[in-house]
CSV table of C-alpha atoms and ligand atoms in Angstrom, one decimal:
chain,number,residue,atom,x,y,z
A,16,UNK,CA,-18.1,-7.4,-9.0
A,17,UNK,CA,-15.9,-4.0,-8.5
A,18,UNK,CA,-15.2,-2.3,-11.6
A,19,UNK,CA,-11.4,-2.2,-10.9
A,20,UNK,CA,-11.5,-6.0,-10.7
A,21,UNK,CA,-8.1,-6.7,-12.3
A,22,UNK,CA,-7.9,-10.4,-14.1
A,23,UNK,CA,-5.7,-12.2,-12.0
A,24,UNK,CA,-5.3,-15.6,-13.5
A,25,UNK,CA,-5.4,-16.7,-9.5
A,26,UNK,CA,-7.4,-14.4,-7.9
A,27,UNK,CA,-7.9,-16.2,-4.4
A,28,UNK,CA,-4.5,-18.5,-4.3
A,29,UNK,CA,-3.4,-14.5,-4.8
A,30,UNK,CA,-5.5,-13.4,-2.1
A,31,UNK,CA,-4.6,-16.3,0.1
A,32,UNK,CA,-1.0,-15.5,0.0
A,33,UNK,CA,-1.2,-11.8,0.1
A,34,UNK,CA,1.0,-12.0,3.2
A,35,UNK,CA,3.7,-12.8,4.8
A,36,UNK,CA,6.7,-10.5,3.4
A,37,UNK,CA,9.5,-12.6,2.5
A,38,UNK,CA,11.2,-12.1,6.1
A,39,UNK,CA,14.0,-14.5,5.7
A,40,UNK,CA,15.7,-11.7,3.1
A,41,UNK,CA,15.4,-8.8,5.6
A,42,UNK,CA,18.1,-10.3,7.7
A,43,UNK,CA,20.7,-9.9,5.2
A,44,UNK,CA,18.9,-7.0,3.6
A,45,UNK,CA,18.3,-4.9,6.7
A,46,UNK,CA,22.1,-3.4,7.3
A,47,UNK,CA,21.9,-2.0,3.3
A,48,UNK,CA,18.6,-0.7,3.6
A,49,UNK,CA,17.6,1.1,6.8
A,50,UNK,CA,13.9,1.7,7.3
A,51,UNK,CA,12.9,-1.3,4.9
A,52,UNK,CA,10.7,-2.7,7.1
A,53,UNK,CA,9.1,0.7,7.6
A,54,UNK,CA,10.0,1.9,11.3
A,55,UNK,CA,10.1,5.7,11.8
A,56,UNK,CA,9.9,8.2,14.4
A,57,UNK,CA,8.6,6.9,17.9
A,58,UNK,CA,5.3,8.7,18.5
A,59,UNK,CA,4.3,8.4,14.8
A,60,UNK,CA,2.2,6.3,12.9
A,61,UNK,CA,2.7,5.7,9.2
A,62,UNK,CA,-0.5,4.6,7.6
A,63,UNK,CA,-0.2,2.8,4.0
A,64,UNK,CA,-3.0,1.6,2.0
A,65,UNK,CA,-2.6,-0.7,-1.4
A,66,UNK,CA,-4.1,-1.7,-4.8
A,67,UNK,CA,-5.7,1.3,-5.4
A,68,UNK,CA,-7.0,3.6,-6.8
A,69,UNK,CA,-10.5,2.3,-7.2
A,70,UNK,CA,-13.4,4.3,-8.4
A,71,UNK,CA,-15.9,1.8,-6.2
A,72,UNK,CA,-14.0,2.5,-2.8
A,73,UNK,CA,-11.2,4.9,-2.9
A,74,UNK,CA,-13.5,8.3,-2.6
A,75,UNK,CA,-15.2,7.0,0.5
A,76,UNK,CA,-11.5,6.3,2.1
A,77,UNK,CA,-10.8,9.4,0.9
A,78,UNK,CA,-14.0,11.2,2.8
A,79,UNK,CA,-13.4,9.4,5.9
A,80,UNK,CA,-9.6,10.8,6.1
A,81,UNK,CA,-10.0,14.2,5.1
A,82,UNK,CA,-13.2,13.9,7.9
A,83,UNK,CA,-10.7,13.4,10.2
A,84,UNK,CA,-7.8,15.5,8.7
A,85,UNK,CA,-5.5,12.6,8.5
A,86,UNK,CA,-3.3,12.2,5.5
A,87,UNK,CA,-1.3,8.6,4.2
A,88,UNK,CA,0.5,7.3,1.2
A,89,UNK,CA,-1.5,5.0,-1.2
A,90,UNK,CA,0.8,2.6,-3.3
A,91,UNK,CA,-0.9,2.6,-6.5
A,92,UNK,CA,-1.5,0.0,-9.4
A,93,UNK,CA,-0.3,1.2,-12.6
A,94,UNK,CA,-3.4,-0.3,-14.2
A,95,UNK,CA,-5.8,1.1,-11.6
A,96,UNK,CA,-4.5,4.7,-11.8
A,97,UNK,CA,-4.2,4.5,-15.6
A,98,UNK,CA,-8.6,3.6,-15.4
A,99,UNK,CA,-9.1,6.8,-12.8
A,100,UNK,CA,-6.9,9.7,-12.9
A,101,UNK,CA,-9.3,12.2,-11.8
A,102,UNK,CA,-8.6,9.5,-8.0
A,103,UNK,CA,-4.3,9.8,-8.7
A,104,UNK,CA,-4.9,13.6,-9.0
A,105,UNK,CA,-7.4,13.6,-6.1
A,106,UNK,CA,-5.1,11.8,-3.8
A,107,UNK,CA,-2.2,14.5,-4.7
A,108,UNK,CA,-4.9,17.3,-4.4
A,109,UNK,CA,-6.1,15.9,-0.4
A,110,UNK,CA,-2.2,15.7,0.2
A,111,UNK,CA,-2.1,12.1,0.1
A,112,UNK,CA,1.3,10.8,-0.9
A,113,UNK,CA,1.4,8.5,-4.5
A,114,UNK,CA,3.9,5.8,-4.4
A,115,UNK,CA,4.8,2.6,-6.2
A,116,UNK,CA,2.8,-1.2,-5.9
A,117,UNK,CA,3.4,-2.1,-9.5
A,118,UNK,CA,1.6,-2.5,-12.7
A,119,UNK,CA,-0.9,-4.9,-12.3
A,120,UNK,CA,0.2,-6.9,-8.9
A,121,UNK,CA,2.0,-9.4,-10.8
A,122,UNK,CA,4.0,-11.5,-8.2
A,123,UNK,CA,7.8,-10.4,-8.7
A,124,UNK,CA,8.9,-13.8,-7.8
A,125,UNK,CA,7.4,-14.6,-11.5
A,126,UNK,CA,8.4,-11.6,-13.1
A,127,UNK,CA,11.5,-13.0,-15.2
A,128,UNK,CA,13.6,-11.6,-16.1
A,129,UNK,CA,14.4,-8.7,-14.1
A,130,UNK,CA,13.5,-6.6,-16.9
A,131,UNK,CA,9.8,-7.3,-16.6
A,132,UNK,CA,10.1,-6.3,-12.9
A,133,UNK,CA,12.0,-2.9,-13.6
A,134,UNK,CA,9.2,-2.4,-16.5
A,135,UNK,CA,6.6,-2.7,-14.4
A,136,UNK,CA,8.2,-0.2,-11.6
A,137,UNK,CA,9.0,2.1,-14.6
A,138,UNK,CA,6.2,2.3,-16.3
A,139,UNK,CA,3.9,3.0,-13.0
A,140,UNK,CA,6.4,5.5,-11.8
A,141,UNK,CA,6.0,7.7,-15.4
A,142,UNK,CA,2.4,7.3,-15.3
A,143,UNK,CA,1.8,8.5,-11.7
A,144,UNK,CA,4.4,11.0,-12.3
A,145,UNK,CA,2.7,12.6,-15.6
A,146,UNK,CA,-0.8,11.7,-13.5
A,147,UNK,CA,0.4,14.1,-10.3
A,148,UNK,CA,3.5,16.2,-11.4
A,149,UNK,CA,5.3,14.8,-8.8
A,150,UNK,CA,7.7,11.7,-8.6
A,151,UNK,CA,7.1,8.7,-6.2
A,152,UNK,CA,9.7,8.0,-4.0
A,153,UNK,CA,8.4,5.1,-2.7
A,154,UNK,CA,7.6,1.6,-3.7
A,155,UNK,CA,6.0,-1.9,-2.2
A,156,UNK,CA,6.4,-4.9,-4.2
A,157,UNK,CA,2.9,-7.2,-4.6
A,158,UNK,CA,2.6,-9.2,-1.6
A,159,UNK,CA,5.8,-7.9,-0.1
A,160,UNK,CA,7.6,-10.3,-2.2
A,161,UNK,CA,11.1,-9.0,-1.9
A,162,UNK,CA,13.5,-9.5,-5.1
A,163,UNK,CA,17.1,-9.1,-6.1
A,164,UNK,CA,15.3,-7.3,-9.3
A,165,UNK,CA,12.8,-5.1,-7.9
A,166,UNK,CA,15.0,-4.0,-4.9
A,167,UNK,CA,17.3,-3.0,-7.8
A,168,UNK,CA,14.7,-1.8,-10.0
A,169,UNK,CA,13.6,0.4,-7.7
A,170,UNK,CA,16.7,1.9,-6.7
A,171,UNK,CA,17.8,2.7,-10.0
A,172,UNK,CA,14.4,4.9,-10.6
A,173,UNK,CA,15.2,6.6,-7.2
A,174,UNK,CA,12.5,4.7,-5.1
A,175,UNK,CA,12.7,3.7,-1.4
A,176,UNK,CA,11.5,0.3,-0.7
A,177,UNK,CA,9.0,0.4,2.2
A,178,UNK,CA,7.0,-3.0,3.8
A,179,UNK,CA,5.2,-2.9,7.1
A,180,UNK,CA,5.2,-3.6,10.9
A,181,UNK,CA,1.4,-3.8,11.2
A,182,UNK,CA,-1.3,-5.3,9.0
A,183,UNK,CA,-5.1,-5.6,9.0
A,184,UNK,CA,-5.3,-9.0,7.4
A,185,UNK,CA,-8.0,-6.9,5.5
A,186,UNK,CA,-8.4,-9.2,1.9
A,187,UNK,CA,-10.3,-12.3,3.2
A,188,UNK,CA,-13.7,-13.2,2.8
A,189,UNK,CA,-14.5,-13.6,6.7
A,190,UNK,CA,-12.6,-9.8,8.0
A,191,UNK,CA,-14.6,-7.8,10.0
A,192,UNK,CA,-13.9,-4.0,11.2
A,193,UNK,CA,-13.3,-5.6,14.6
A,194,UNK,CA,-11.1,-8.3,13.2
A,195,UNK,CA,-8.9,-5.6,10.9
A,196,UNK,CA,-8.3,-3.9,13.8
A,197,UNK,CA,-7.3,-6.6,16.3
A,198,UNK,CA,-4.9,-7.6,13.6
A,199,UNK,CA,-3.2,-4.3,13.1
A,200,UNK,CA,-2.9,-3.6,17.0
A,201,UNK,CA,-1.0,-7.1,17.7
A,202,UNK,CA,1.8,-5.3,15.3
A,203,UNK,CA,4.0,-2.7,15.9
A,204,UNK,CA,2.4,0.6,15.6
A,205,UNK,CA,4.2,3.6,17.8
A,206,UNK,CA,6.6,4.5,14.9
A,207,UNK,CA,5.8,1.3,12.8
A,208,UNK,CA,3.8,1.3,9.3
A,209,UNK,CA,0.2,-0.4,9.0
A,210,UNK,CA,-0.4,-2.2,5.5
A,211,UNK,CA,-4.5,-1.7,4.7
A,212,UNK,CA,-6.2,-1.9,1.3
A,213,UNK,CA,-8.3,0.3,-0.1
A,214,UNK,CA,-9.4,-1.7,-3.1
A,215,UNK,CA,-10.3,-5.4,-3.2
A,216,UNK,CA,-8.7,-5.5,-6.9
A,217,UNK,CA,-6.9,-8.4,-5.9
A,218,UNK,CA,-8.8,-9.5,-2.5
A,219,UNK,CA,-12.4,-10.9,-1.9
A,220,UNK,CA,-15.1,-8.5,-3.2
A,221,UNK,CA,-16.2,-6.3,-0.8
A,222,UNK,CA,-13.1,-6.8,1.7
A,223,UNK,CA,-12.5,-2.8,1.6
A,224,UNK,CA,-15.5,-3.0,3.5
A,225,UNK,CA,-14.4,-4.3,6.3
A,226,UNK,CA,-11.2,-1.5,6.3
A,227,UNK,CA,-13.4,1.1,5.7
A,228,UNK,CA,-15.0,0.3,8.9
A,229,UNK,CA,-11.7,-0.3,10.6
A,230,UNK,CA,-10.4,2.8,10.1
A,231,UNK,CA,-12.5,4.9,13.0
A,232,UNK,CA,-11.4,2.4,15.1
A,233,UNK,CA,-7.6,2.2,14.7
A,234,UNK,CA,-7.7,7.1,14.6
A,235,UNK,CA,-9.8,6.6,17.3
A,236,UNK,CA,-7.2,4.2,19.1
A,237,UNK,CA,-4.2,5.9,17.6
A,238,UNK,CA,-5.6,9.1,19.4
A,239,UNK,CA,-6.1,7.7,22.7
A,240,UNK,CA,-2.7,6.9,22.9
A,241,UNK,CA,-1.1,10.1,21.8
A,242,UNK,CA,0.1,8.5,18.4
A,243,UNK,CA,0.0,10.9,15.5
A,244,UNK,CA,-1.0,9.1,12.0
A,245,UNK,CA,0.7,10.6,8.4
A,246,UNK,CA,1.7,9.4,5.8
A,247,UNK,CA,5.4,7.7,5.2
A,248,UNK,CA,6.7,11.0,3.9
A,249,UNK,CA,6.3,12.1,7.5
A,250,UNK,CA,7.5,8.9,9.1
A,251,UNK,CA,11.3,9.9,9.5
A,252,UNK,CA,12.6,7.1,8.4
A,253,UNK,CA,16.4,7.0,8.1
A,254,UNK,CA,18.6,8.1,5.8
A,255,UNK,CA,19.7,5.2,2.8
B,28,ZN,ZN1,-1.2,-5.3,-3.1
């Protein structure tokens, strides 16, 4: 079992519905907050990992990019950064961008009232700040689960709320690196944002695996096609 394993009191129903966004709020959503769904700049890729950091897989994602000089944004657990600093610091130190998941990946559907949601933002945003010396500016609620709360929450502590266009279906038992990449290519990816994980804190153990070995593959595919990978920061997204 990883070391970071949080205690989720649901751990696979978790896993099994670490998915879909809530889509049917970015209709309504969409006009207010431009970029939410995390299209950029054509031409560029922004690459996203979450749930980390995590002693048992985080330094080898972090060998693999700075091997091929690419840099992303990791949306952190407050719990996991508050277990590995020296990984927060080392992510700001490899030029990584820190940004917002939430405390401990409680669902902010069951975070009630919206208090508990805007603690949970809070708190992780002091922590990574006092962690990094710099302030996140971005934040990606557990499991996409867009709220009136945490859409507020994060506003009010001067984050930008940022989903994805692309995913690697990367937390079940069966994924493969073939399988993470298949996934993440049948989304949008020329100026869209791919979701990975670089933890399985709250996925089947040893699913990072199957990332880890995905990521070659998606550079490697991203660089055939003339697509240049950063992190969100880089992303251009548009103005709020
Ligand atoms: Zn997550």
């Amino acid at each position: 079992m990883s070391l970071g394993r949080l205690a989720l009191t649901a751990g696979a129903a978790a896993a099994a519905v670490q998915a879909a966004p809530l889509l049917t709020f970015l209709p309504t959503l969409k006009p207010a907050t431009p970029g939410l769904n995390g299209r950029g700049r054509p031409g560029h890729l922004a690459l996203t990992f979450d749930d980390g950091p995590d002693p048992d897989s985080t330094p080898r994602f972090l060998d693999r990019l700075a091997s091929r000089d690419v840099r992303a944004t990791f949306f952190l657990l407050g719990v996991m950064a508050e277990r590995s600093p020296d990984l927060t610091r080392r992510l700001r130190d490899e030029g990584h961008e820190v940004a917002v998941h939430s405390w401990d990946h409680t669902n902010h559907l069951r975070l009630l009232p919206g208090r508990r949601t805007r603690d949970q933002l809070a708190r992780t945003t002091d922590l990574l700040e006092a962690q990094t010396g710099v302030r996140p500016r971005l934040f990606r609620p557990p499991y996409g689960a867009l709220t009136a709360a945490g859409l507020a929450a994060a506003r009010g502590l001067g984050l930008r709320t940022v989903l994805w266009t692309a995913w690697g279906k990367d937390w079940t038992r069966t994924c493969t690196p073939t399988s993470v990449l298949s996934q993440v290519t049948a989304g949008v990816l020329d100026g869209g944002t791919v979701l990975l994980h670089d933890s399985d804190c709250t996925s089947e153990p040893g699913s990072w695996r199957a990332t880890y070995g995905a990521l070659p593959l998606l550079l490697d595919w991203c660089a055939e096609r003339g697509l240049a990978v950063g992190p969100v920061a880089d992303h251009g997204l548009a103005a709020r």
